Coordinates of C-alpha atoms and ligand atoms in Angstrom, one line a residue:
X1 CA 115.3 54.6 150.1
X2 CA 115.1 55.7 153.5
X3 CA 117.0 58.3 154.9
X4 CA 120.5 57.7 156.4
X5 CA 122.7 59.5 158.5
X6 CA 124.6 57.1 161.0
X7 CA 128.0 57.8 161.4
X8 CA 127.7 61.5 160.2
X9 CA 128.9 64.2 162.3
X10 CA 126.7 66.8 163.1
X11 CA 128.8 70.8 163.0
X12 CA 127.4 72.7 161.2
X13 CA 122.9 72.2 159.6
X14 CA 125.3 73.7 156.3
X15 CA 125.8 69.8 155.6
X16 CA 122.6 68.4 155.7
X17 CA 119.9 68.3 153.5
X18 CA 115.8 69.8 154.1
X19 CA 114.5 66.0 154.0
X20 CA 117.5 65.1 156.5
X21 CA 116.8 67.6 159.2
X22 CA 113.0 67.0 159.2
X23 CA 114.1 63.6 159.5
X24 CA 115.7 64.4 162.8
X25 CA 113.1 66.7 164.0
X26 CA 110.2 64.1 163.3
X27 CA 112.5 61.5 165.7
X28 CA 112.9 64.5 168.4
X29 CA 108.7 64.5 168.0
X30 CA 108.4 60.5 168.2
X31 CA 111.7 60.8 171.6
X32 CA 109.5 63.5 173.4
X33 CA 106.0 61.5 173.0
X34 CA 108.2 58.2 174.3
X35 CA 109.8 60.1 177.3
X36 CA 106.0 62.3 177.8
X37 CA 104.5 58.4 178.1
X38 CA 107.2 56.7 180.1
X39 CA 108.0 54.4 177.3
X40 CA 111.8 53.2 177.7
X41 CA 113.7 54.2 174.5
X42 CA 117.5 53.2 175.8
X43 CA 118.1 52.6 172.1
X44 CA 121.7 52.6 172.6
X45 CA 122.5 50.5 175.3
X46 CA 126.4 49.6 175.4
X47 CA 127.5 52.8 174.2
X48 CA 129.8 55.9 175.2
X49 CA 129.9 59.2 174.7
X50 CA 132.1 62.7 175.8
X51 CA 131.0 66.2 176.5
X52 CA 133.6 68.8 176.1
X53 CA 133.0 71.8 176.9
X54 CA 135.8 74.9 176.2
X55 CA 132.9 77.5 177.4
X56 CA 130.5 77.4 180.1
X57 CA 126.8 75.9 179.7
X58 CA 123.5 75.1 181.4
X59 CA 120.9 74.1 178.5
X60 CA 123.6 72.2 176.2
X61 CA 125.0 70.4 178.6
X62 CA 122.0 69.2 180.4
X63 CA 120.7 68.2 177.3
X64 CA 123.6 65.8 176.4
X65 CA 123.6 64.1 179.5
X66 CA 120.1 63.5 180.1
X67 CA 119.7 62.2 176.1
X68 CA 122.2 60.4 177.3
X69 CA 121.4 58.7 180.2
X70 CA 117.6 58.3 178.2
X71 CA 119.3 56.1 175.3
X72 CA 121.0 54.0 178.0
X73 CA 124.7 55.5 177.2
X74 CA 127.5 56.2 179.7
X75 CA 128.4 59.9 179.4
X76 CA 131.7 61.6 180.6
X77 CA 131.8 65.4 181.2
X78 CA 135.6 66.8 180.3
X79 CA 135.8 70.5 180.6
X80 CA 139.0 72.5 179.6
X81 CA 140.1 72.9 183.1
X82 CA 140.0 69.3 184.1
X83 CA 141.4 67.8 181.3
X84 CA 145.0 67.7 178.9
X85 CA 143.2 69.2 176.0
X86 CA 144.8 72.3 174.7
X87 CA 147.2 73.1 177.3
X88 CA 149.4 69.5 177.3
X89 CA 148.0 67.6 174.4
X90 CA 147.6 68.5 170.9
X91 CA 143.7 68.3 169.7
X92 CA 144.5 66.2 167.2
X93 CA 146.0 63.5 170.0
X94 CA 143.2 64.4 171.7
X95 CA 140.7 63.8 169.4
X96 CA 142.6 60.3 168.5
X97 CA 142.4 58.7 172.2
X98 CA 138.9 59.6 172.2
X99 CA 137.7 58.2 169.1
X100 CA 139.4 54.8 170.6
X101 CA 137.1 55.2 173.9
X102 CA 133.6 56.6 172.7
X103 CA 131.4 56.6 170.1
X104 CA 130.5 60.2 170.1
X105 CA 131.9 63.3 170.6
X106 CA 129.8 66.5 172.0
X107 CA 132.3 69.3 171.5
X108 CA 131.5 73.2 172.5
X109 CA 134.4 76.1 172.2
X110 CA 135.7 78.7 169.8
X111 CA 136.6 78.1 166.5
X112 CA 134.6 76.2 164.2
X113 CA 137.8 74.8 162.5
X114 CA 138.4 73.0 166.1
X115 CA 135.2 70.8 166.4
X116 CA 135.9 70.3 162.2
X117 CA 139.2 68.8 163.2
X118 CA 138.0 66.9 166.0
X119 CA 135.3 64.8 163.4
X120 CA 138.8 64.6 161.6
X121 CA 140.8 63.1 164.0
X122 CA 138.7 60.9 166.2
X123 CA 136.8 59.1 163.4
X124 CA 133.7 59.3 165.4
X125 CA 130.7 61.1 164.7
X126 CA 131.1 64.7 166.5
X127 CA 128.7 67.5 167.7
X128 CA 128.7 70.9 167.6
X129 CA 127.6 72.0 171.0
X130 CA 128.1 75.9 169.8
X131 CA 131.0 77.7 168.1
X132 CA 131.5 81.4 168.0
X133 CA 130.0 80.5 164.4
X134 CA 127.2 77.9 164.5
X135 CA 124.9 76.3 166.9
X136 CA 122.7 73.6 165.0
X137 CA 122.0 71.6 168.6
X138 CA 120.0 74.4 169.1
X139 CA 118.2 74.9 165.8
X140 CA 116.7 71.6 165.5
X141 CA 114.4 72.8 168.7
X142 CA 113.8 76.0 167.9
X143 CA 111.9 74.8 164.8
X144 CA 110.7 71.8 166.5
X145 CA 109.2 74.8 169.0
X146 CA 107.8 76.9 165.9
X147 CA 106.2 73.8 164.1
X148 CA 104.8 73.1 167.3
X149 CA 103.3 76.3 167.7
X150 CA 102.1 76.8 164.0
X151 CA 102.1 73.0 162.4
X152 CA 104.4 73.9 159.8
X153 CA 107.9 76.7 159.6
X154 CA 107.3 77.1 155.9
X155 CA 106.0 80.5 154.7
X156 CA 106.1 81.7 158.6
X157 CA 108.4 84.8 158.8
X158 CA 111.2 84.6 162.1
X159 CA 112.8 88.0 162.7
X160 CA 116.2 88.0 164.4
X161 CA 116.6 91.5 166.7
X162 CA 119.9 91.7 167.7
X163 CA 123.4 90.7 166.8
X164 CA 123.1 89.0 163.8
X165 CA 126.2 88.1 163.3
X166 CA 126.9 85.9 166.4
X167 CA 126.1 81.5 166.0
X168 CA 122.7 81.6 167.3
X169 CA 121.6 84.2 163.9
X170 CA 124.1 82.5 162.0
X171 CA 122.5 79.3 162.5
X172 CA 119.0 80.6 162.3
X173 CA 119.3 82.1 158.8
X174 CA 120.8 78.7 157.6
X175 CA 118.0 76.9 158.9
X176 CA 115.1 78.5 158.1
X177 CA 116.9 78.8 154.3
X178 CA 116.7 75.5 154.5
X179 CA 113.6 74.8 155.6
X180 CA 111.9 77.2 153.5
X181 CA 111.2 79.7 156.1
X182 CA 111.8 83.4 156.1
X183 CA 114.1 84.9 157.9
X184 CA 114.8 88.7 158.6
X185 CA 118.4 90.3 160.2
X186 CA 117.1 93.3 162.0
X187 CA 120.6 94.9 163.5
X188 CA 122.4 97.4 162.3
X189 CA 124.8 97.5 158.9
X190 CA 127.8 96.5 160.9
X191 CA 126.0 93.5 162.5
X192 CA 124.4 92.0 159.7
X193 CA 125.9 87.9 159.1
X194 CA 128.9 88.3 156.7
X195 CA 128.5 88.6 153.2
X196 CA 129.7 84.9 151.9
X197 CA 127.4 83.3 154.8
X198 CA 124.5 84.9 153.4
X199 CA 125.6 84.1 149.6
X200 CA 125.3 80.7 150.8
X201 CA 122.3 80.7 152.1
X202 CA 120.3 82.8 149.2
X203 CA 121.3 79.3 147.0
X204 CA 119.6 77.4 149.2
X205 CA 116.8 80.1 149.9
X206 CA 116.3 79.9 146.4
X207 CA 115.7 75.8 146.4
X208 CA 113.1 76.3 149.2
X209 CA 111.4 79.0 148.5
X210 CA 112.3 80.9 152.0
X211 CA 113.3 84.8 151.9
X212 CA 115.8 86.4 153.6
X213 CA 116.0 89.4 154.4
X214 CA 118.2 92.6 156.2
X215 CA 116.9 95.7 157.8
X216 CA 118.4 98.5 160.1
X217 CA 114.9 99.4 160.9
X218 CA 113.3 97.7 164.2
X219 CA 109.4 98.5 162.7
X220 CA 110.3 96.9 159.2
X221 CA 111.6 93.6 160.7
X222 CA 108.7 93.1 163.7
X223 CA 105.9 93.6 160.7
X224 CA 104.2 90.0 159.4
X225 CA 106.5 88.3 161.7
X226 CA 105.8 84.9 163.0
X227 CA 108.5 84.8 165.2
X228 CA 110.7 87.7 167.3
X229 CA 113.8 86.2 168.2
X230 CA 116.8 88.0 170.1
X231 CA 120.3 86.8 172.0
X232 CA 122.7 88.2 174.0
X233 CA 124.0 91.1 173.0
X234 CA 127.8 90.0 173.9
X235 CA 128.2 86.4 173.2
X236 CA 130.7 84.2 175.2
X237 CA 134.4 84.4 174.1
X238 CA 134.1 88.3 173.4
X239 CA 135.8 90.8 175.3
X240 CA 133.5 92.5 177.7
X241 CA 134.4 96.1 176.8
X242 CA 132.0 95.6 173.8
X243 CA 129.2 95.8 176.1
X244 CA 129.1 99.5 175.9
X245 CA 129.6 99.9 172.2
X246 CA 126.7 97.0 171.9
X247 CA 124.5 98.9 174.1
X248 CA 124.8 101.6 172.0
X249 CA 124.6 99.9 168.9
X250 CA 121.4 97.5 170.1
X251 CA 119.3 99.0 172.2
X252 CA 117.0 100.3 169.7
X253 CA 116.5 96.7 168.8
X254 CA 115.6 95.4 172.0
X255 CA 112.2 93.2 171.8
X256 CA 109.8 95.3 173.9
X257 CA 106.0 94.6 174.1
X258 CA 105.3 97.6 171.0
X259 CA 107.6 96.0 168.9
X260 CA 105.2 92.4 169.8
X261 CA 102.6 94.3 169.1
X262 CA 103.9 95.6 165.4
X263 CA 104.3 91.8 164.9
X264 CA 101.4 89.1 163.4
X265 CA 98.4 88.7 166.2
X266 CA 99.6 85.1 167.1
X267 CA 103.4 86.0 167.2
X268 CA 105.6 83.9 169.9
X269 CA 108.9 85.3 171.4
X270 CA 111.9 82.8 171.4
X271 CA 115.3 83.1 173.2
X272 CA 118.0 80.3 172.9
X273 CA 119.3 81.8 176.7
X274 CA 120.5 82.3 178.9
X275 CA 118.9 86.0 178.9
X276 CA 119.4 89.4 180.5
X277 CA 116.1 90.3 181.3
X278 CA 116.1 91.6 184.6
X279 CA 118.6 92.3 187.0
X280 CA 119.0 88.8 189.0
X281 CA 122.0 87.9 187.5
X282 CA 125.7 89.6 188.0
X283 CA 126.3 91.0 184.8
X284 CA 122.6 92.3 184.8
X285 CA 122.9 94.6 187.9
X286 CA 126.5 95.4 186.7
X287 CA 125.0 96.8 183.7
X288 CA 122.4 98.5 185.6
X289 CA 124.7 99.9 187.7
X290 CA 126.7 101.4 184.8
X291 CA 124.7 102.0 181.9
X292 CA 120.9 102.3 184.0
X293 CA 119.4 99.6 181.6
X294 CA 116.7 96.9 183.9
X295 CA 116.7 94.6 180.7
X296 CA 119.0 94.4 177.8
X297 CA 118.5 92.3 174.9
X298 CA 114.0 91.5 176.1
X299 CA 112.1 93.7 178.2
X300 CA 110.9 91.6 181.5
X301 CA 107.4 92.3 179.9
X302 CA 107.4 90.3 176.8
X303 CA 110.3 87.4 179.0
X304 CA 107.6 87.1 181.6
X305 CA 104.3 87.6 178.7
X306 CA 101.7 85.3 177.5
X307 CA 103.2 85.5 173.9
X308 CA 106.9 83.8 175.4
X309 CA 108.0 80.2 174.5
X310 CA 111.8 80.0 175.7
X311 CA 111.0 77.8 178.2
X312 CA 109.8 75.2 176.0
X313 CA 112.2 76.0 173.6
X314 CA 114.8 74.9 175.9
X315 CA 113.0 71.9 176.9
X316 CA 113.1 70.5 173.1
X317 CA 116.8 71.2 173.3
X318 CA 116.7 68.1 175.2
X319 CA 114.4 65.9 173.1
X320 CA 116.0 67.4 169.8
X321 CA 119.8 66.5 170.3
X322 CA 118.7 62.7 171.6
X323 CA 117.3 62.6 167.8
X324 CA 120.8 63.7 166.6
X325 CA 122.7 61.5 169.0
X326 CA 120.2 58.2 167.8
X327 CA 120.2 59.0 163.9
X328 CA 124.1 59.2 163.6
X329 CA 125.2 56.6 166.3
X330 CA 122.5 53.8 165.7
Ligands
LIG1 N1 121.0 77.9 174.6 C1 122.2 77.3 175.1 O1 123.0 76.8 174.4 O2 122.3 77.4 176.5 P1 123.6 77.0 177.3 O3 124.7 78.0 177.0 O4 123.1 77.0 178.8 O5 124.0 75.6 176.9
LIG2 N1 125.3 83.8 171.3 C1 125.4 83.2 172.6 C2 124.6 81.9 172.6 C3 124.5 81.3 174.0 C4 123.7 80.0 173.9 C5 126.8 82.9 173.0 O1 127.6 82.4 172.2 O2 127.2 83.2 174.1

């Protein structure tokens, strides 16, 4: 029997099954050769969909609405500001007067229990467009990215620098579990995912195959890896007087070219971004200013290096969540 997810929400890759998310990335692989050739693929003609958005966003949103507009859907962008939800109207109202206008729900904000609810309420298949817990829209193209770098993610090693706790290494370690890749928390003790996250993982990790692993020491996580990985080192929704403590706590695990080069000789840098590399951006000349650091959580070295693949990576962002949209609203 071939594999079915229509009318399945999509919050957190914890639901779904190995053979059900290599489902979606081979459709991201089959949407990206159709939109590379021209070839119209407005698959779902006739439909709706709504973005909301509770915290800011460039890739994520983009993504959505172009998808979108690809599979010939009308797309509305609500943001928190512009709209009743919260404030005047209960999410669960909410999420019932939307799931009597669209047939999808994108929803990005803070607690995962809030886009859980909204699949609840609105009887509509929902996304999670990030949570401070998960962000599986953005999984499905980082491994698209890997697999496209080395054919296959199984057996390749992805280390994590950073805070390994926040969605982005959340979600990495619950995908690569999945998909039989190993995965390695380099942070310190204090940043490490929580305890029952990782239980649930090392089940799966034990189907697969994939190892996972935690280590305080940056030399011990860049060796035999595939992949060096890093974030932000404050995520959104976090107060910003952790940025000194984080500084303190991170900077040894900053991805810098020696740690690329304690890595495997064909090692790629990934980055979900948005990223302080440099000091164009507010907060990255505000830290400068106060704590003297040019880069934070990537040197502009390896950002700007022959070795970096974000860019891509956020490109497949794009042809990855049309495959989500078109296997669970088709
Ligand atoms: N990677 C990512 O989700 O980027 P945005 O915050 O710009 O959506
Ligand atoms: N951890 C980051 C990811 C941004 C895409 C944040 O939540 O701000």
């Amino acid at each position: 029997m071939g594999l079915n997810i229509r009318g399945r929400s999509f919050l957190t890759l914890l639901d779904f099954s190995k053979e059900e998310i290599e489902y979606m990335l081979d459709l991201a692989r089959e949407f990206k050769r159709m939109k590379n050739c021209g070839t119209d693929h407005s698959y779902l003609r006739g439909k709706n969909i709504v973005l909301l958005f509770e915290k800011t966003s460039t890739r994520t949103r983009c993504a959505f609405e172009v998808a979108g507009h690809d599979l010939g859907m009308g797309v509305t962008f609500l943001d928190s500001k512009s709209s009743q939800m919260g404030k005047k109207e209960s999410l669960a109202d909410t999420a019932k007067v939307l799931g009597r206008m669209f047939d999808g729900i994108e929803y990005r904000g803070y607690k995962q229990s809030v886009v859980e609810d909204l699949a609840k309420y609105s009887g509509i298949p929902v996304w999670n467009g990030l949570t401070d817990d998960f962000h599986p829209t953005q999984m499905l193209a980082d491994m698209l990215t890997v697999e496209e770098e080395f054919g296959k993610v199984q057996g390749r090693k992805l280390t994590f620098f950073g805070d390994a706790r926040n969605n982005v290494a959340n979600s990495l370690m619950v995908v690569c579990a999945k998909l039989g890749m190993d995965f390695c928390a380099c942070a310190p003790k204090e940043l490490w995912p929580k305890e029952e996250l990782i239980e649930k993982c090392q089940a799966v990790a034990k189907e697969t195959g994939s190892v996972l692993t935690f280590t305080e020491d940056p030399a011990e996580g860049a060796k035999d890896a595939d992949v060096l990985y890093t974030d932000i080192w404050v995520s959104m929704g976090e107060p910003e007087e952790l940025w000194a403590e984080r500084i303190r706590l991170l900077k040894p695990y900053q991805v810098d070219q020696a740690k690329m080069d304690m890595a495997k000789k064909d090692a790629i840098f990934m980055h979900c971004l948005p990223s302080f590399h440099d000091r164009e951006t507010d907060i990255g000349e505000e830290i400068y200013q106060k704590f003297g650091l040019e880069s934070m959580e990537v040197t502009d070295e390896v950002f700007l290096g022959p070795k970096a693949r974000q860019f891509r990576e956020a490109e497949n962002r794009m042809h990855t969540i049309k495959a989500v949209m078109y296997a669970t609203l088709r």
